[in-house]
Coordinates of C-alpha atoms and ligand atoms in Angstrom, one line a residue:
X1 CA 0.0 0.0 0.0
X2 CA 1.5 3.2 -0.5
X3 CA -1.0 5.9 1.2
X4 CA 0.7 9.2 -0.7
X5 CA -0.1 8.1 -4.0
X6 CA -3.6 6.4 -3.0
X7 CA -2.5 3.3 -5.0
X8 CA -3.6 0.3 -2.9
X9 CA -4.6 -3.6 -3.3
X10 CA -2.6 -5.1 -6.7
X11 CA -1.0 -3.6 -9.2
X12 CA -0.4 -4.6 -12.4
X13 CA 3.7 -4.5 -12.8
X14 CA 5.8 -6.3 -10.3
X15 CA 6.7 -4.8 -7.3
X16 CA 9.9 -3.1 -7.2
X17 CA 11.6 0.1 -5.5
X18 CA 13.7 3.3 -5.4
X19 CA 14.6 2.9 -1.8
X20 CA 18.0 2.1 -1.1
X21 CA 18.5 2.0 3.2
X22 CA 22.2 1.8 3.9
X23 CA 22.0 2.0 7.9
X24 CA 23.9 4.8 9.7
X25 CA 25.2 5.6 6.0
X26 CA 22.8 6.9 3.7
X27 CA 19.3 6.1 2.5
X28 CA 17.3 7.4 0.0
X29 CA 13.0 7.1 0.6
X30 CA 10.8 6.4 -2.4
X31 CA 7.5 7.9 -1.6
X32 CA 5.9 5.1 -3.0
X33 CA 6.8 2.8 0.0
X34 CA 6.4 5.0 3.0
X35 CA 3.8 4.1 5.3
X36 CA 1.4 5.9 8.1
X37 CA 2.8 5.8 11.5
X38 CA -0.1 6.7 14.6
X39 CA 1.6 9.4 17.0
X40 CA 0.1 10.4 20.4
X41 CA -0.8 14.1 19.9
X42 CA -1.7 14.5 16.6
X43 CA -5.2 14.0 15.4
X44 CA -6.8 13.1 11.9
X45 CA -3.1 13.2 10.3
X46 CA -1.1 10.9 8.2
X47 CA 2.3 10.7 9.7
X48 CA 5.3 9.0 8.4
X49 CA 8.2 8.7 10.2
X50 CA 11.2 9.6 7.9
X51 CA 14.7 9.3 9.6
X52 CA 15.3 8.0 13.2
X53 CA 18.2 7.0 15.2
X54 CA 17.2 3.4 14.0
X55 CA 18.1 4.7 10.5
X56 CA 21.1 5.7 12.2
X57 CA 20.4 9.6 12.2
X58 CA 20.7 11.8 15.1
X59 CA 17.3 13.1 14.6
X60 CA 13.9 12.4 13.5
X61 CA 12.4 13.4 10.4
X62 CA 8.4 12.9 9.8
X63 CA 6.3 13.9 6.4
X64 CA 2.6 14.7 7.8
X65 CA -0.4 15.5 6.0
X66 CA -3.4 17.6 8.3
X67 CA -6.7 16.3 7.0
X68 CA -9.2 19.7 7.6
X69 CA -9.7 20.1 11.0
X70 CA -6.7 18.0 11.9
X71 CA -4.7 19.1 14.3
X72 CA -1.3 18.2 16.4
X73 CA -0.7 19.6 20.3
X74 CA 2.4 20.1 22.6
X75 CA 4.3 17.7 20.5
X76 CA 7.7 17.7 21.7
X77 CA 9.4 16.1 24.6
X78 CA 12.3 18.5 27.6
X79 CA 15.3 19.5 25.9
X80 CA 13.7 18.8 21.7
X81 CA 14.0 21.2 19.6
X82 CA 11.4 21.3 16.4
X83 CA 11.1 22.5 13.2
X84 CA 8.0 22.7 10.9
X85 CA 7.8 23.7 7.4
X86 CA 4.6 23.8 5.4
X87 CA 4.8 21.9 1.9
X88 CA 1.5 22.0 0.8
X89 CA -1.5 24.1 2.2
X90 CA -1.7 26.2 5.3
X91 CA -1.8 25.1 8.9
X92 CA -1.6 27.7 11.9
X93 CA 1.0 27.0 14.4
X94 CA 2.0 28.1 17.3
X95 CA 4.8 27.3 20.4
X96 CA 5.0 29.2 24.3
X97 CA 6.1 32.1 22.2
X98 CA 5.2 33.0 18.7
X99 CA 1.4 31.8 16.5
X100 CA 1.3 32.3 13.2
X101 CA -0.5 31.3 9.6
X102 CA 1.9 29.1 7.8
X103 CA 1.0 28.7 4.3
X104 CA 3.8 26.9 1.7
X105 CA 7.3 27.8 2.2
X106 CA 6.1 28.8 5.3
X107 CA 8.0 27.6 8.8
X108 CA 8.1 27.6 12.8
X109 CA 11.4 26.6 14.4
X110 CA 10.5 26.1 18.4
X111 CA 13.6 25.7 20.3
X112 CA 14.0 23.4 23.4
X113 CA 11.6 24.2 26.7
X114 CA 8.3 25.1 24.2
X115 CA 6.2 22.5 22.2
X116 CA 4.9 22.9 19.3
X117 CA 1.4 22.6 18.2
X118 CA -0.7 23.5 15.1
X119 CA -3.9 23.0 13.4
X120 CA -5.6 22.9 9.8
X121 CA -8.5 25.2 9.7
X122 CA -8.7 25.4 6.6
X123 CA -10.9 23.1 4.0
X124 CA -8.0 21.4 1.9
X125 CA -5.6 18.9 3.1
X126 CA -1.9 20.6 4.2
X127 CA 1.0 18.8 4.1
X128 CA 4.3 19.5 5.9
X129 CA 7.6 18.0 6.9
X130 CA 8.4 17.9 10.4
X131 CA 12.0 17.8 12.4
X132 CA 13.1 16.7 16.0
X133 CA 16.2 16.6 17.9
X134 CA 18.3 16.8 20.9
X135 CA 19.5 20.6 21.3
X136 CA 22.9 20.6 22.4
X137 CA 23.2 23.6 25.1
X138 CA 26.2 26.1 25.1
X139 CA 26.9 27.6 28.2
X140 CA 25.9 31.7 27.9
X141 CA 24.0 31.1 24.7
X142 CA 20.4 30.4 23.9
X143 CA 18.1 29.8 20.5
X144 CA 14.9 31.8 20.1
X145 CA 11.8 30.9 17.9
X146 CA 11.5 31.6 14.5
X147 CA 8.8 32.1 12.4
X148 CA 9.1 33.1 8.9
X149 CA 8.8 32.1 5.4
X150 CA 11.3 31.5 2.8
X151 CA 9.6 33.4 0.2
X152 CA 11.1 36.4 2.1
X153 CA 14.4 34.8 2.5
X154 CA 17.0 36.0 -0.3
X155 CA 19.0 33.8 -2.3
X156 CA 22.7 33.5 -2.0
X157 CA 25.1 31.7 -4.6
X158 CA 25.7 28.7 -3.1
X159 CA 29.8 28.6 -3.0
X160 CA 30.4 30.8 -5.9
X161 CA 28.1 29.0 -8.4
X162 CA 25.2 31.6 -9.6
X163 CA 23.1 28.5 -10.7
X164 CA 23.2 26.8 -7.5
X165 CA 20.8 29.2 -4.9
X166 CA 21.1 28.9 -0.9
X167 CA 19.0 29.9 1.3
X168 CA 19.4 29.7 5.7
X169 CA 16.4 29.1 7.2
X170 CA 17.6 30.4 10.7
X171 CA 20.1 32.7 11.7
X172 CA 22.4 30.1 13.0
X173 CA 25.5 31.5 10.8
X174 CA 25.3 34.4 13.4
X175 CA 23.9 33.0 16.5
X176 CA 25.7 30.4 18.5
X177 CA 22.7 29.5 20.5
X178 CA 21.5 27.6 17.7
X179 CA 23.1 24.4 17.3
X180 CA 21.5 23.3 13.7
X181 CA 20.1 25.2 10.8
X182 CA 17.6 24.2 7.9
X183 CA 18.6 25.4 4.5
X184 CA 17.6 25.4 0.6
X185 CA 19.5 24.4 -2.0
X186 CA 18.5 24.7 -5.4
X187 CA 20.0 23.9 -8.8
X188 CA 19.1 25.1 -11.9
X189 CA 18.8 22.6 -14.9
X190 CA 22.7 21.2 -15.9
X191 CA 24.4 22.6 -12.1
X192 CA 25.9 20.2 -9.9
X193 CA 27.6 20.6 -6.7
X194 CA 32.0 22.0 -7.1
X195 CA 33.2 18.7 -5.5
X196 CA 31.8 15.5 -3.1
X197 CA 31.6 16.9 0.4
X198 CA 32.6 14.5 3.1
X199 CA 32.0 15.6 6.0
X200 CA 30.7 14.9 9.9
X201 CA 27.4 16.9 10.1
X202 CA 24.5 14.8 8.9
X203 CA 21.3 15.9 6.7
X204 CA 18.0 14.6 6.2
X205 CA 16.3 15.9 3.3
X206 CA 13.4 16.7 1.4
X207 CA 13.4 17.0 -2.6
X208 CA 11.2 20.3 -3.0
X209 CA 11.3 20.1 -6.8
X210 CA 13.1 18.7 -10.3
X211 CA 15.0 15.6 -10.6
X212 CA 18.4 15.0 -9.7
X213 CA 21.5 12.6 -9.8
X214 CA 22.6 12.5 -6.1
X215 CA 25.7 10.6 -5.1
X216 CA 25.6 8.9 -2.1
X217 CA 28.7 7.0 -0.6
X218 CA 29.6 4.7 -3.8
X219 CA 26.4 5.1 -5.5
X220 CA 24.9 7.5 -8.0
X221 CA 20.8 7.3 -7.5
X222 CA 18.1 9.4 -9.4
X223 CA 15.8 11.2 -7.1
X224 CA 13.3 13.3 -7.7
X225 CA 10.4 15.6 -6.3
X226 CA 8.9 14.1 -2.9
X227 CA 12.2 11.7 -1.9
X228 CA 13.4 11.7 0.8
X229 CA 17.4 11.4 1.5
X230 CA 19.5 10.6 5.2
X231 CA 23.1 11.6 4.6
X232 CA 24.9 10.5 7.5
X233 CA 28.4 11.4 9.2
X234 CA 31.1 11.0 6.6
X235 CA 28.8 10.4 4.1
X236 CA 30.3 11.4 0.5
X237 CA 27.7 13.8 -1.2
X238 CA 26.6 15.7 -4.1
X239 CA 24.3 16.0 -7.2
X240 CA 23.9 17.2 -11.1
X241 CA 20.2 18.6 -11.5
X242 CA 19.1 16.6 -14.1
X243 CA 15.5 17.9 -15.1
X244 CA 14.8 19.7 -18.2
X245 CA 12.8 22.4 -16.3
X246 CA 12.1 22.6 -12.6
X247 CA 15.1 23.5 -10.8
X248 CA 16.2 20.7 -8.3
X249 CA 15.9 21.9 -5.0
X250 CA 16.0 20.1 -1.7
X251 CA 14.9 21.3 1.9
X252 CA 17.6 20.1 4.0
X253 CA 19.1 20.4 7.8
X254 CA 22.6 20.6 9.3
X255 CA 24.1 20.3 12.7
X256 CA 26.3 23.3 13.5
X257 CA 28.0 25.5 15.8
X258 CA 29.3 22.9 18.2
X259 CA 32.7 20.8 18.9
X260 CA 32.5 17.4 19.1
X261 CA 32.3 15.6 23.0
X262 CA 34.9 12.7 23.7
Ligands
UGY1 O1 25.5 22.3 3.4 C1 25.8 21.2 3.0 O2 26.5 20.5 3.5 C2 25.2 20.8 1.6 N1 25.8 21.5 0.6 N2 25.1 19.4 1.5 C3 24.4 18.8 0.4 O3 23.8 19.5 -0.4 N3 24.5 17.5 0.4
MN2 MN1 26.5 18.4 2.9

């Protein structure tokens, strides 16, 4: 069954996949496979869990679509920090802090000590990817919510490259009380990363739109809108946009601002 794309019962080729799971390495989710998940606190929503630390990832990742009238309340656990972002639709949300109308591109980052809730008053189905993790405190520092949307958010050329756009969700470049950030990344037609990173911060990441040859570890894999991807430490990465049109653009997150604890 594969509840995204309503297709259920029999089909009529044989079964077959884009996932590819390497375990605390790299894995890439075919929506077609993903499955609905029942969380305490949230009400008349689909919710798939993306990443987890059984995937090997540091944090959790979940893709949830609010029926109208759904809703989701103090989700959230001591010392989480969260991030929503709205895909589809428009859901109000709100932490201890800040409330706001989200509608696409829209976001809510909630840092540890408030919860986040939201609901969908609205009369069409929204959908929206959801983020959780462990904050990691600096002594004489502290995060703050942030509620914005990325339509306002300029682009930046991404390392030099003016057909490869960046855009930094939070202000974490300037703020050492945040200890992650969520960014953009988007290449036009034809651009492609300047090398494979390697590196120790991991991403979990949400193809917004286009199609794109990403290389993970020792593999080359096609994605395209509505993947999902886990890059874990050390995990070689990088990608050619491959569509003819759409640009190929990916929501992603990145640990940052903090040494490493022996
Ligand atoms: O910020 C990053 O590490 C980003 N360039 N990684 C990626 O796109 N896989
Ligand atoms: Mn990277």
């Amino acid at each position: 069954m594969s509840y995204l794309n309503h297709q259920i019962g029999y089909r009529q080729d044989l079964l077959t996949t884009r996932s590819v799971i390497r375990k605390g390495q790299f894995a890439l989710l075919d929506p077609d496979g993903l499955v609905r998940n029942t969380i305490p606190g949230f009400s008349q929503c689909d919710v798939t869990i993306l990443a987890s630390p059984l995937l090997g990832a540091s944090f959790v990742d979940y893709l949830v679509t609010a029926a109208p009238g759904g809703s989701c309340r103090e989700f959230g656990a001591a010392g989480e920090e969260l991030f929503l972002y709205v895909l589809q639709g428009s859901l109000r949300a709100w932490n201890q802090e800040q409330s706001g109308m989200l509608e696409a591109g829209g976001y809510l980052f909630c840092p540890a000590g408030t919860t986040l809730s939201f609901e969908n008053a609205g009369t069409e189905a929204a959908r929206c990817f959801l983020y959780k993790r462990r904050y990691a405190p600096l002594p004489g520092h502290t995060a703050h919510t942030v509620l914005g949307n990325v339509e306002h958010l300029p682009w930046t050329a991404f390392e030099e490259m003016e057909d490869v756009g960046m855009k930094d969700l939070l202000p974490s470049a300037a703020d050492l009380g945040f200890d992650m950030n969520f960014h953009i990344l988007s290449f036009r037609p034809g651009a492609s990363h300047g090398y494979i990173e390697t590196h120790i911060q991991e991403h979990g990441a949400y193809v917004l739109s286009g199609q794109g040859m990403y290389c993970l570890d020792d593999r080359w894999l096609p994605v395209q809108q509505g993947d999902y991807l886990f890059m874990g430490a050390y995990c070689p990465q990088a990608a050619y946009a491959v569509g003819r049109e759409a640009p190929f653009a990916y929501l992603y997150s990145k640990d940052c601002n903090r040494d490493v604890a022996l």
